[in-house]
Every structure is written in structure tokens, then in C-alpha cells.
Coordinates of C-alpha atoms in Angstrom, one line a residue:
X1 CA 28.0 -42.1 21.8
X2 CA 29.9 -44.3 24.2
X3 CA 29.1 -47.3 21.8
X4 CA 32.2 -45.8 19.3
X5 CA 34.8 -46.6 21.7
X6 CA 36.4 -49.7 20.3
X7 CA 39.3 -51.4 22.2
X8 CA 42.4 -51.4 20.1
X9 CA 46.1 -51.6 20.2
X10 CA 47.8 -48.4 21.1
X11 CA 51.2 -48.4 19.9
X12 CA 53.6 -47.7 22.8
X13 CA 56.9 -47.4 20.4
X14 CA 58.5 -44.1 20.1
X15 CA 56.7 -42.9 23.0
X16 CA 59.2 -40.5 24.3
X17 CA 59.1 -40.3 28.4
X18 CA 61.7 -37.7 30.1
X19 CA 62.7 -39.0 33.8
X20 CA 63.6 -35.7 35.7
X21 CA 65.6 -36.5 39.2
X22 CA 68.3 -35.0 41.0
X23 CA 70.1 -38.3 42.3
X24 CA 71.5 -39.7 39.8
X25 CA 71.1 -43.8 41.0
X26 CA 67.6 -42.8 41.6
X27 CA 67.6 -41.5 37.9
X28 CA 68.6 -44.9 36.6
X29 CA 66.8 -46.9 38.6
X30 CA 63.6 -45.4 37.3
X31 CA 65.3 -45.8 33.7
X32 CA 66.3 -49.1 33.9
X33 CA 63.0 -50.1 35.4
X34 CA 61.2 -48.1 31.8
X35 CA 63.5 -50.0 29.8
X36 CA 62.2 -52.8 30.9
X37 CA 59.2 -52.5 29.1
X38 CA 61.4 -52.0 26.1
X39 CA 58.4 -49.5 24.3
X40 CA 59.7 -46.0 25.1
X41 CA 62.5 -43.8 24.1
X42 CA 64.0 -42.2 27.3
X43 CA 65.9 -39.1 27.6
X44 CA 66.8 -37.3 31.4
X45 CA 67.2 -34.3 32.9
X46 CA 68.9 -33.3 36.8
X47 CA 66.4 -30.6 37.3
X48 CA 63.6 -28.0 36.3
X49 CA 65.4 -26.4 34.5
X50 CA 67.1 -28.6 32.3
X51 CA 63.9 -30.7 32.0
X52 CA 61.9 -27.3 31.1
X53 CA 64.3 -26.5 28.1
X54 CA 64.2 -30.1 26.8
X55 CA 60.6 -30.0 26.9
X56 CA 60.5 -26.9 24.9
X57 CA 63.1 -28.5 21.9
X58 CA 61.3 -32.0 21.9
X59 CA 57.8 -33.3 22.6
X60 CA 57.3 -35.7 25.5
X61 CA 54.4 -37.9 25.9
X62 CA 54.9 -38.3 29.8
X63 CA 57.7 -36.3 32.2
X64 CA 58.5 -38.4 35.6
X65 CA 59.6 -35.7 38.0
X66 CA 61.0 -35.5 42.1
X67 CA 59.7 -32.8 43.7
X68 CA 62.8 -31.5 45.7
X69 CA 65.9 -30.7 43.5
X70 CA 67.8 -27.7 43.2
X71 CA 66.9 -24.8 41.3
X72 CA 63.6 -25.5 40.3
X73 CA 61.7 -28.2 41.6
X74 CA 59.2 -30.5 40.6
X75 CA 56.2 -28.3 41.3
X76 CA 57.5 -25.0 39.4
X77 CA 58.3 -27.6 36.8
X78 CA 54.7 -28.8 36.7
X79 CA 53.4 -24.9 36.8
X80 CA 55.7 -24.0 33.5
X81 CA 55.5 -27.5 32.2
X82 CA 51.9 -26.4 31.2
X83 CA 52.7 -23.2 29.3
X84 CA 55.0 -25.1 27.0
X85 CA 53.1 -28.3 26.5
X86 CA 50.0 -29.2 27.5
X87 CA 49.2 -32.4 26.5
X88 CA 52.3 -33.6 28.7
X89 CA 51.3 -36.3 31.1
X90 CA 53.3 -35.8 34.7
X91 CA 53.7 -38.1 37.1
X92 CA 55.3 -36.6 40.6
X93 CA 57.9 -38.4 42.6
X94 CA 58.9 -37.7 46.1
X95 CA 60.3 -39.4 49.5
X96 CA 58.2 -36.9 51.6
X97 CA 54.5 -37.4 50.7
X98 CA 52.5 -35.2 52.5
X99 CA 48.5 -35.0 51.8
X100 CA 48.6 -31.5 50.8
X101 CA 51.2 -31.8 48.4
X102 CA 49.5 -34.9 46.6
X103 CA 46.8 -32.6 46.2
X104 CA 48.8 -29.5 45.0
X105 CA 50.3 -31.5 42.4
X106 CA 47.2 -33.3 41.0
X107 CA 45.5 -29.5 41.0
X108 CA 47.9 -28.2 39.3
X109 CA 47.9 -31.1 36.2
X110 CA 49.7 -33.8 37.7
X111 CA 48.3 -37.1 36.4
X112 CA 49.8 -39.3 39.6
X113 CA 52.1 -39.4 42.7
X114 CA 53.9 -41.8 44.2
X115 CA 56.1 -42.3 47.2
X116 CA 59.2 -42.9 46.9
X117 CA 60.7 -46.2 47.3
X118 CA 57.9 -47.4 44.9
X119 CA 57.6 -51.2 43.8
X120 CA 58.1 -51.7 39.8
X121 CA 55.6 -53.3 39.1
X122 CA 53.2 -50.6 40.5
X123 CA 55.0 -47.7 38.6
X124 CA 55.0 -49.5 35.2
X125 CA 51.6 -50.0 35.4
X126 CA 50.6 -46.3 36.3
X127 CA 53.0 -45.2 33.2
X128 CA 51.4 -47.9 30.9
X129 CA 48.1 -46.5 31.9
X130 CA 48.9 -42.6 31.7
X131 CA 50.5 -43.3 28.3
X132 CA 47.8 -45.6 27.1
X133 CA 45.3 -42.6 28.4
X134 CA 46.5 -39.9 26.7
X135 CA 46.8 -41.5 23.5
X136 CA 43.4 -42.8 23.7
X137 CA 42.5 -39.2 24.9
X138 CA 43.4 -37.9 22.3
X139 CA 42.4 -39.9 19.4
X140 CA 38.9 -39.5 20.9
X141 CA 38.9 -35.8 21.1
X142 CA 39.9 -35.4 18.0
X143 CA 37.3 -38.4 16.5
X144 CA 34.2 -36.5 18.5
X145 CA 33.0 -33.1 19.6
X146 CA 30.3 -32.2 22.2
X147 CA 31.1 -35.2 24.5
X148 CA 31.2 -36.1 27.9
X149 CA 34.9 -35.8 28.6
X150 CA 34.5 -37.5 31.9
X151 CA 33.1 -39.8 31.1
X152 CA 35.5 -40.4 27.5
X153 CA 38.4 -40.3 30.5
X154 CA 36.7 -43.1 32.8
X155 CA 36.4 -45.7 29.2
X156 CA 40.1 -44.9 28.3
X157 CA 41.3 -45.6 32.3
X158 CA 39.3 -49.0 31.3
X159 CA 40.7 -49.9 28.2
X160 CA 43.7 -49.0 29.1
X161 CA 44.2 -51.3 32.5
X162 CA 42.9 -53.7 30.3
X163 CA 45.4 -53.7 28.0
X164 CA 48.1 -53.5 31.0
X165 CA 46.8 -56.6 31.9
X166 CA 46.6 -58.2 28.2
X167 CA 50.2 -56.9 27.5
X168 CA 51.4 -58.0 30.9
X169 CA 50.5 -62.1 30.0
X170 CA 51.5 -61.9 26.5
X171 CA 55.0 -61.6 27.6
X172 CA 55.1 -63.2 30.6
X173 CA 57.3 -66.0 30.3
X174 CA 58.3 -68.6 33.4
X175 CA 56.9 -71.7 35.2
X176 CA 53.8 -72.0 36.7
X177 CA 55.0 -70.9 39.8
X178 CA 56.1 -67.8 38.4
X179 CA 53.0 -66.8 36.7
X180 CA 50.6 -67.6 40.3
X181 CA 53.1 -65.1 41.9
X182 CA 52.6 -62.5 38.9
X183 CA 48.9 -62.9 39.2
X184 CA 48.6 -61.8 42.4
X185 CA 51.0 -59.1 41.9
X186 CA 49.0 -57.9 39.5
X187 CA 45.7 -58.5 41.3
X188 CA 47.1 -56.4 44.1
X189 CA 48.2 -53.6 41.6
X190 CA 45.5 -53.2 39.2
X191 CA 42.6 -52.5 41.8
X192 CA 44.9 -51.4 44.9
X193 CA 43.9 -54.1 47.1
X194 CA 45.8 -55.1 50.1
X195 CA 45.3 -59.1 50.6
X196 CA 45.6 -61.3 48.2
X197 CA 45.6 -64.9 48.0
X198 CA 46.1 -68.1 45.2
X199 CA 44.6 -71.7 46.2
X200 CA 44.5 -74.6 44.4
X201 CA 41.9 -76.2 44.4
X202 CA 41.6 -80.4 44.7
X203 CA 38.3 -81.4 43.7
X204 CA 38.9 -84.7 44.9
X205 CA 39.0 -83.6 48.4
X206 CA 37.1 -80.8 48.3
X207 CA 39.7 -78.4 49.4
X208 CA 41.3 -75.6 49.2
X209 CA 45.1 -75.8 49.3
X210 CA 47.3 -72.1 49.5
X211 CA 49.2 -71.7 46.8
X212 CA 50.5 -67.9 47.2
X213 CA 49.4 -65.4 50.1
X214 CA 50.6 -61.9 50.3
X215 CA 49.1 -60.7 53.5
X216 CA 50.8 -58.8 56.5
X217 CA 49.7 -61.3 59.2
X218 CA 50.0 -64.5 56.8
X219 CA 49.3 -66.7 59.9
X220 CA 46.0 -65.6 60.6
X221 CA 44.9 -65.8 56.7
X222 CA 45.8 -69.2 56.8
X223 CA 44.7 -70.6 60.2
X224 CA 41.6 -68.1 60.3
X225 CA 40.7 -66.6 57.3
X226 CA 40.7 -69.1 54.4
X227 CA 38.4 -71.6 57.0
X228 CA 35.6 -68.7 57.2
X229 CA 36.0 -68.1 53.4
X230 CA 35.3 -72.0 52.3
X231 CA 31.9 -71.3 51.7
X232 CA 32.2 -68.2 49.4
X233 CA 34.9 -70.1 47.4
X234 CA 32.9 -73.1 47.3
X235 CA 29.7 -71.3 45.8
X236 CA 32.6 -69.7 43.1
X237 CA 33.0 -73.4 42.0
X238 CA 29.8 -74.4 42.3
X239 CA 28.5 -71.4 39.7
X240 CA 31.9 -71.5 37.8
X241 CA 32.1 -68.1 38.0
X242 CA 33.4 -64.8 40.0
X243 CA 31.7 -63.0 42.7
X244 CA 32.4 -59.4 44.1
X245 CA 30.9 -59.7 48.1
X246 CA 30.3 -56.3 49.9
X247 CA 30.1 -56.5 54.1
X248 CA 30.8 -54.1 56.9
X249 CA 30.6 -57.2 59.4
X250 CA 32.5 -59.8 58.4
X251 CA 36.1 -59.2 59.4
X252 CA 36.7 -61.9 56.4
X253 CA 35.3 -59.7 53.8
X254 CA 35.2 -56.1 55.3
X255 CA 34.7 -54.0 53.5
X256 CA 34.8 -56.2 50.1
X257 CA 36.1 -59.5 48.5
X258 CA 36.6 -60.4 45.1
X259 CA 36.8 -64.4 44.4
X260 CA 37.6 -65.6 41.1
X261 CA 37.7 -68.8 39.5
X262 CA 41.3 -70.1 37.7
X263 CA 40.2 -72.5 35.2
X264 CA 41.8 -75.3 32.4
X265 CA 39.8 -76.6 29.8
X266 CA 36.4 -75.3 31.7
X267 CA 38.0 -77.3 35.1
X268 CA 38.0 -75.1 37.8
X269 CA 42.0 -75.7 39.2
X270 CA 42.3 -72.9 41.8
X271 CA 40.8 -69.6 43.7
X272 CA 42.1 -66.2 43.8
X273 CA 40.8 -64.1 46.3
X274 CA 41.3 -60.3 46.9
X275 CA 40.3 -58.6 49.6
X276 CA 40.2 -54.6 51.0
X277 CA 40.9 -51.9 49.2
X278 CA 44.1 -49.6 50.8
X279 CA 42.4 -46.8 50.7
X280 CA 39.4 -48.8 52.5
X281 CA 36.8 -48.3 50.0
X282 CA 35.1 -51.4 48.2
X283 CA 35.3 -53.0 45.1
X284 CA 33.7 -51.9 41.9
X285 CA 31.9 -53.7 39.4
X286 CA 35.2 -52.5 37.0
X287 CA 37.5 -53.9 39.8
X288 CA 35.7 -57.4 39.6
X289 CA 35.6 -57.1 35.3
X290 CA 39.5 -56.7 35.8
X291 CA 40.5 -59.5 38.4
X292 CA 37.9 -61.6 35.7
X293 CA 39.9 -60.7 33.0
X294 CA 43.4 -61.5 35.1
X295 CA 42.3 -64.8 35.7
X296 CA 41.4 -65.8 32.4
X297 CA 44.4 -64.8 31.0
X298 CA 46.6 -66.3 33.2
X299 CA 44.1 -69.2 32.8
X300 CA 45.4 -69.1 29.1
X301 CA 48.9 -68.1 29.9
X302 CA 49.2 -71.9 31.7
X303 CA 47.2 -73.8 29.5
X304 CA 49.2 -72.6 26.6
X305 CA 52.6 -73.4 28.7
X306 CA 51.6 -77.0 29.5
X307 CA 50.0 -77.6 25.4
X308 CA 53.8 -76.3 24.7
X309 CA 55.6 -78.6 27.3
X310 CA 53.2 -81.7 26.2
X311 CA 54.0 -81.3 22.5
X312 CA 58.3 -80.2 23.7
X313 CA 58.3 -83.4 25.0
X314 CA 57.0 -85.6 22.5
X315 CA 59.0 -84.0 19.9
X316 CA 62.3 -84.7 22.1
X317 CA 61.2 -88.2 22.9
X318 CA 61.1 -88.8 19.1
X319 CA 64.7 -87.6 18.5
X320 CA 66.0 -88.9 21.6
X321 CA 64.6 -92.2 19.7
X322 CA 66.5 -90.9 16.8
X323 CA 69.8 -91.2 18.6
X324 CA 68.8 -94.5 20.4
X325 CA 68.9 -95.9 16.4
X326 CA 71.9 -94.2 16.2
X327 CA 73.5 -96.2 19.2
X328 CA 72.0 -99.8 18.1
X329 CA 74.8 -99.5 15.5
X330 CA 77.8 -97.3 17.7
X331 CA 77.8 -98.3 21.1
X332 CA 79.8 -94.7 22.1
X333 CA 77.3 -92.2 20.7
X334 CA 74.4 -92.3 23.5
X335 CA 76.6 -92.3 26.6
X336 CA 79.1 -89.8 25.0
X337 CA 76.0 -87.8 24.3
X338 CA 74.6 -88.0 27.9
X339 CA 78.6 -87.2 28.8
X340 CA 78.6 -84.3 27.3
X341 CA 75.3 -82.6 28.6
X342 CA 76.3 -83.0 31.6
X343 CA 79.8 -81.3 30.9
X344 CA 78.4 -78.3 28.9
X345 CA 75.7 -77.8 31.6
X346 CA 78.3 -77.5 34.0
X347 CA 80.7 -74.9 32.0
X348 CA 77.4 -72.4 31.2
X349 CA 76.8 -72.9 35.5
X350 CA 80.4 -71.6 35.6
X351 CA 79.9 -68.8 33.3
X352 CA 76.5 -67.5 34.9
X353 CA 74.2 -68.9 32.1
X354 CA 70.3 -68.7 32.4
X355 CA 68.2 -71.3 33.1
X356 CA 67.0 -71.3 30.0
X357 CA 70.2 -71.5 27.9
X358 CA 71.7 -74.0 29.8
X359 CA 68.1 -76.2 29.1
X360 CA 68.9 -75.1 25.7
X361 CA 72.3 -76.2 25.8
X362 CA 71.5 -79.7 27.5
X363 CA 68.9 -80.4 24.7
X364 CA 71.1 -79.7 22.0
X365 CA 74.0 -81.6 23.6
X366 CA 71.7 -84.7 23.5
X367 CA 71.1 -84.1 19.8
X368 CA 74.1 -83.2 18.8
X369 CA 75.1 -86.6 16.9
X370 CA 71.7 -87.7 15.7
X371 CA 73.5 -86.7 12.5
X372 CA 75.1 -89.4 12.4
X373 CA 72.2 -91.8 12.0
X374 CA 72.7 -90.5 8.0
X375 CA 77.0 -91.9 8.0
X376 CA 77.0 -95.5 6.6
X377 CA 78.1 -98.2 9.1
X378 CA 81.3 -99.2 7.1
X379 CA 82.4 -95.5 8.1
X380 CA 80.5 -95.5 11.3
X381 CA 81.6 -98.5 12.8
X382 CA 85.2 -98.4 11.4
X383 CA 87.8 -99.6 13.9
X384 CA 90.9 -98.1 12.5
X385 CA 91.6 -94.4 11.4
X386 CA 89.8 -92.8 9.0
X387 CA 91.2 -92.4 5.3
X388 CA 90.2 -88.1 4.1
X389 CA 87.6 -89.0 2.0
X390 CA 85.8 -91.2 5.1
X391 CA 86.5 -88.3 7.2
X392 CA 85.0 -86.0 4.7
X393 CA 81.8 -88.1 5.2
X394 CA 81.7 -87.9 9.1
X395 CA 81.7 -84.5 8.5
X396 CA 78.7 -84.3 7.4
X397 CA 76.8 -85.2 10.3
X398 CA 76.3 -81.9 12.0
X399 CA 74.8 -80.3 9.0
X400 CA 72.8 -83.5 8.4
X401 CA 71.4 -83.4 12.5
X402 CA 70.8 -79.7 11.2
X403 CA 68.6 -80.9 8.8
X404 CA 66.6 -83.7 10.6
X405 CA 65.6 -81.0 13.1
X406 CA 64.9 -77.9 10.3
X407 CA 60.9 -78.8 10.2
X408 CA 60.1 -78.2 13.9
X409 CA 60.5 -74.9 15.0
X410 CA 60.7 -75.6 18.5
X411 CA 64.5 -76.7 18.1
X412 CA 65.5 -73.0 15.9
X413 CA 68.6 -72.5 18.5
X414 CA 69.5 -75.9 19.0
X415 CA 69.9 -76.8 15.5
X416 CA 72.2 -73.3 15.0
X417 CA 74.7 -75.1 18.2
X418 CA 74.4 -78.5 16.5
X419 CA 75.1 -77.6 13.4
X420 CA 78.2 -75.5 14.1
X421 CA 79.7 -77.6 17.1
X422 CA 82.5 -78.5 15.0
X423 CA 83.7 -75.1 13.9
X424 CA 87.4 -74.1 16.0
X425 CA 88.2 -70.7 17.1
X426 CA 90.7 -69.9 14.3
X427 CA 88.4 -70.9 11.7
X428 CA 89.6 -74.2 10.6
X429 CA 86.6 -75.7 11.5
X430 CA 83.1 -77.1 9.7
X431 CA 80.9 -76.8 8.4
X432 CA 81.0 -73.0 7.5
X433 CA 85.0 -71.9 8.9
X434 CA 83.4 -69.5 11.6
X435 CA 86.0 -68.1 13.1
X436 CA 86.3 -66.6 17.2
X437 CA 83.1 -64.6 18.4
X438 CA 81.0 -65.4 15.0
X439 CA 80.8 -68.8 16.5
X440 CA 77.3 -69.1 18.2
X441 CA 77.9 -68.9 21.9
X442 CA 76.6 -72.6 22.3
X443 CA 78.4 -74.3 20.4
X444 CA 81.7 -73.0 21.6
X445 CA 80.7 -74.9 25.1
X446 CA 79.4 -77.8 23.4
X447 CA 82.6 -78.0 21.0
X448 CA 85.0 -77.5 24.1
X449 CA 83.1 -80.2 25.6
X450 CA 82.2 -82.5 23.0
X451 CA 86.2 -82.5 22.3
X452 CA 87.0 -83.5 25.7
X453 CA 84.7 -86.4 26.4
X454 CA 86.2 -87.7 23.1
X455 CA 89.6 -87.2 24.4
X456 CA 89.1 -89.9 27.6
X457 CA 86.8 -92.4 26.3
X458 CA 88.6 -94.8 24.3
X459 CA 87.7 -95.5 20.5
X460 CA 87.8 -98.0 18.2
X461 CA 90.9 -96.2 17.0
X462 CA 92.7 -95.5 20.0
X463 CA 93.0 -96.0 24.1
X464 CA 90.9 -93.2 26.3
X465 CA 93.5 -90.4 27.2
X466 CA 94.0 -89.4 31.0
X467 CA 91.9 -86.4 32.3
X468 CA 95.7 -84.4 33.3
X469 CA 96.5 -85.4 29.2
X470 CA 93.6 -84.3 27.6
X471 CA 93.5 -81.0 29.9
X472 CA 96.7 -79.9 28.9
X473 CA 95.5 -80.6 25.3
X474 CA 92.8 -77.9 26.1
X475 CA 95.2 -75.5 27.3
X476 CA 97.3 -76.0 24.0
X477 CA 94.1 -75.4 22.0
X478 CA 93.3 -72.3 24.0
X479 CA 92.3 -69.3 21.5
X480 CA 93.1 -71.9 18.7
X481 CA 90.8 -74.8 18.6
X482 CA 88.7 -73.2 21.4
X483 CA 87.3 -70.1 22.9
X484 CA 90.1 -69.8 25.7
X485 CA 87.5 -68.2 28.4
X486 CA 85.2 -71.6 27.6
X487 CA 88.3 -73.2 28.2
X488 CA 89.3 -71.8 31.5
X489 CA 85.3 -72.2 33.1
X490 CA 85.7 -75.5 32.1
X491 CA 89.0 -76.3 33.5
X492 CA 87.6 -75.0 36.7
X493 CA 85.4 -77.3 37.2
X494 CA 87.3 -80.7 37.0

């Protein structure tokens, strides 16, 4: 009967989660730390009661509740909770733990309880996994009749950490770095274990290099422990695959070790290594099948990120190309281009851009002219002023460097900068006369300075302007030509 169980994609939208709590930072910490995961509809309540009569006018798939708050508390909650819905999921939250309430509160229908402060990253995995759960629970009871609910319950628990862990990579987005740190995270989550360590692995050398090691007495793991593990991670390369060790005299191992192999087109490139349960009891066979699973995705998580880089690159090589040809024939475009990365990294730095904007924002600086590779040399090159209908050609470049990037997907936000860098804040711009906030965001830096670098670099048509000159040009433009705030962040940094 077990063999109906298929794994399948439980959808986590519209769940509807009620966070009950007293203290209201406490409240939205939990909150914030839900939305987050940006699958559930959140309501909130600041006690028992309140949370009991919102329970009884909507459905909630899972109630997060603190124990001590006035009125009624989190365990008379729990006690009336199951008159008026039953299928509710609870999870107890409290800064006093005390054995005998953990117990109380899982005999009386609690699914979980935690101590307060909690890390994140534990909590969202124990809601993902009640929610997941009582979904799955459902379906099944509903699908079957005369089963063996314990053990229906133990295959959804599975399923559902397993989909935690799929869901977790899917989105994961950040350098490599990042992701070794989130894999042991995770590690240490997902089966409760208490040491955890990445290595990479040099095959050349034959060693073991530490990559990431959460461990209380780091130290020792490093001078001691990761010598008398060699061998154990040396067998894991030499079978290419992960092994689950059980021993009560091995201080190394006690009382188990899971050791895993991190691998990239079937090369084995590192080791993760788990040891010790918290509560001090060994690994499982599930344990191993999830650390096995972990790996592998975050095996595919970095593959896929350097495939992505590799083929990023080559494309931006070929249009950096692009604007080479561009300056063969105009001598200005590739420094002015280089010029004004620089600038417009600087203003997003000054107005507390990501990292990944302000890459965005570099690449599409660079680009920015290529356009011109389309405007014929006569108009180009031309060393006096241009007459309108010249000018009415050189405006054409930014929808043109629009167009040369349109087929590659990778460049979607760049091309929207490029193609409106020449738009001005009253909406006497071009191409499309966007006026002040329906400006992308981008190409309001880039425009501010794009327009500058122009200003003091001279031109065929005229000498370079002095940096106090143009400045006070910018000042004049404020709110006109330019956004005035990209203005000001600007200003403060020359």
C-alpha cells in the first residue's frame, strides 16, 4: 500500500498560518521571518483569546503560539484550539523550556516546540515540514482507508524534508561561498546534528582542505579531528559515494558520522561530513538518504552557477567586442564607456544598492553605446555640431543597443537601462518621454552619469568643461533633466 505514495508538489500558496505572541517585536520577527518564504498568508493575534475567535471565523493550516501571555495562554489555547479545529497544526513557542512542558504540549496535539531565541533557518524548516505534513496527511487519508497511519505519517515526514531541501536549492541564489555555508546549515538542520564540516578536496595532493566548519571547539576539528577522519573521507572518494559510520569508540565518530561526496561532472570536488546527533542518538538510514540528497543538489546548484557564469561571460565578451568596433571608428566611446561604469557604480554604492544591481548597472554602463555601432560615420565622426535631422539619427542608438541585445535573455534588465538612458526627468527625453519615477531606476544613474562624463571630456565639438562647471550644471538640471536624489548621491561623491 505504501507503493501509492508518490512524491509531488504540494502547493504552499494560500496556506494561511496565524502567529499568536504577546510581544509585539517578537510577533514580527516571527512574521517577517514567514514572509520570507513568500508562500503563506499571515494573520496575528496578542493572545488566546483573540487567536481562539480568529480561529473559529477563518481556517488556519498552522497556529504558532508562546506559551505565557495574558489571559489565556498558549496551552489553554492548544486545549480549545482542538474543539474548534482539529486539523490545525500548532507549533509552541516559549523562553522557558522545561521538559515537562515540551511534553504537555506535544500530549496535548502540539506538532513542535521550540525555544525561544530560535535560528530561522531551523523554524522555517519545521513550518515547511508541519505544513507539507498535514497536507500530505490529508490527501492520503482521504485517498486510502484501513491504513497504517504511522506509518502514512513517517512517508509524509520524508517527502516532506525532502522537498524542504529541493525547495531550499531551487531558490538559493549567491556565490559559491554562499551556497557551502547554506549546505551545512542545512545539513545541521535537517537531521539535528551538531558538527558539521565542508572540505575541498585537491586530488592533486591528495588532501583535504576545510572549507566551512561549524563546530564549538573549531580548533580541535581542525588540528585533531579532520587528520583521524582522512581515511573515512578517502574511502568516500575512492567508492564515489556516501557512507553513514556507527561507533561508541571513536571520539571522531561517536556515536555516528555521515560523509558525503560533493561532486561536478562525476569529479569528486569536496567532503561534507556530519557528525553527532544533539540529542546523542545516531544516524538513520533516512538521515544519510537526506545529507545524499543535500549534496547532490547543491552539487547541481554550482554546476548550474558556473555553466551560467561560463556562457555570462562569453556573451559579454562578444558585445564588449561590439563596442571595441564601435571605438575603431570614435576614439571617445570605450573610455567614456569605462568612465561611466565606474561613476554609476559609485552613485548606487552611495544609495545602498545591492550587489547585484550595481553588477547590473556596471554591465549595462559598458553597453550602453554599442548602439552606436548602427549611426553612420559621417554623423559619428562629425567634428562640428549636429544639424536636427543628424541629431534625430544619433538618437537612435539606445533603441538600436536595445535591439542588438533583445535575443539573449541574459541581458532582460540591461537592455530596459540602455534603452531608456536618455529619457530626462520632465519627460523631454527619448526614446519613449518617461517622465520622473516611470523612468527605470537604472537608467536614472546611468543618465546622471552618462551626462556628466560628457560634460568634462572634450568633443569634437567643443572643449571638456571643468568638474565645478559641469556640477553646477547638475544642480540646475535637478528634478528637471535628472532625478534630483541621483543628483545629490552623486554630488557627494566627487
Amino acid at each position: 500500500m505504501m507503493q501509492n505514495l508518490q512524491v509531488e508538489e504540494i502547493p504552499r500558496l494560500n496556506k494561511r498560518i496565524l502567529v499568536v505572541d504577546d510581544y509585539p517585536p517578537t510577533r514580527q520577527l516571527i512574521i517577517d521571518a514567514l514572509n520570507q518564504a513568500g508562500y503563506y498568508a499571515i494573520s496575528e493575534a496578542e493572545n488566546g483569546q483573540e487567536a481562539l475567535d480568529k480561529c473559529s471565523e477563518n481556517h488556519f493550516e498552522l497556529v504558532i503560539s508562546d506559551v505565557m501571555m495574558p489571559g489565556m495562554g498558549g496551552m489553554e489555547l492548544l486545549n480549545r484550539l482542538r474543539e474548534v479545529s482539529s486539523d490545525t497544526s500548532i507549533i509552541i513557542i516559549t523562553a522557558h523550556p522545561a521538559v515537562e512542558l515540551a511534553v504537555s504540549a506535544m500530549k496535548r496535539g502540539a506538532v513542535d516546540f521550540l525555544k525561544k531565541p530560535f535560528n530561522i533557518d531551523d523554524f522555517l524548516l519545521k513550518v515547511h515540514i508541519h505544513l507539507d505534513e498535514n497536507a500530505r496527511y490529508k490527501k492520503e487519508i482521504k485517498a486510502q482507508s484501513g491504513i497504517n497511519e504511522i506509518q502514512i505519517k513517517d512517508k509524509i515526514r520524508e517527502l516532506s524534508v525532502h522537498g524542504y531541501i529541493y525547495d531550499s536549492f531551487e531558490s538559493i541564489e549567491g556565490d559559491n561561498e554562499y551556497i557551502f555555508n547554506k549546505l551545512v546549515d542545512l545539513s545541521l538542520n535537517v537531521v539535528d546534528g551538531e558538527e558539521c564540516a565542508l572540505l575541498l578536496f585537491d586530488e592533486e595532493e591528495g588532501l583535504f582542505r576545510p572549507k566551512v566548519i561549524k563546530s564549538h571547539d573549531r580548533k580541535t576539528y581542525e588540528s585533531k579531528t579532520i587528520p583521524a577522519l582522512k581515511q573515512i573521507f578517502q574511502e568516500v572518494v575512492t567508492k564515489r559515494k556516501a557512507l553513514m559510520i556507527h561507533s561508541s569508540e571513536h571520539q571522531e565518530i561517536a556515536p555516528s558520522l555521515i560523509c558525503a561526496p560533493l561532486m561536478l561532472r562525476n569529479n569528486i570536488f569536496g567532503i561534507l561530513c556530519i557528525r553527532k546527533k544533539i540529542n546523542r542518538e545516531s544516524f538513520t538510514s533516512k538521515d544519510l538518504s537526506y545529507i545524499i540528497n543535500l549534496t547532490k543538489r547543491a552539487s547541481l546548484n554550482i554546476e548550474n552557477q558556473m555553466l551560467y557564469e561560463s556562457i555570462y561571460s562569453n556573451v559579454l565578451d562578444t558585445f564588449r567586442s561590439l563596442v571595441a568596433s564601435v571605438q575603431v571608428r570614435d576614439h571617445y566611446t570605450e573610455q567614456h564607456c569605462l568612465r561611466v561604469r565606474d561613476l554609476s557604480a559609485k552613485i548606487a554604492e552611495e544609495m545602498q544598492c545591492g550587489d547585484k544591481v550595481i553588477e547590473s548597472l556596471k554591465i549595462a554602463a559598458i553597453l550602453h553605446d554599442v548602439g552606436k555601432i548602427a549611426i553612420p560615420d559621417h554623423i559619428l565622426l562629425k567634428p562640428g555640431r549636429l544639424t536636427a535631422e543628424e541629431f534625430a539619427v544619433i538618437r537612435t542608438h539606445s533603441e538600436a543597443g536595445e535591439k542588438i541585445l533583445r535575443p539573449i535573455l541574459l541581458f532582460e534588465q540591461e537592455r530596459r537601462i540602455i534603452l531608456h538612458h536618455h529619457e530626462r526627468w520632465d519627460g523631454k527625453g527619448y526614446p519613449a518621454g518617461l517622465k520622473g519615477e516611470e523612468i527605470p531606476f537604472l537608467s536614472r544613474i546611468l543618465m546622471v552619469a552618462d551626462s556628466f562624463d560628457a560634460m568634462t571630456n572634450t568633443r569634437p565639438y567643443r572643449p571638456a568643461m571643468n568638474l565645478d562647471y559641469a556640477s553646477e550644471e547638475l544642480r540646475k538640471n535637478r528634478d528637471l533633466q535628472f532625478d534630483g536624489r541621483v543628483v545629490d548621491a552623486f554630488l557627494k561623491q566627487i
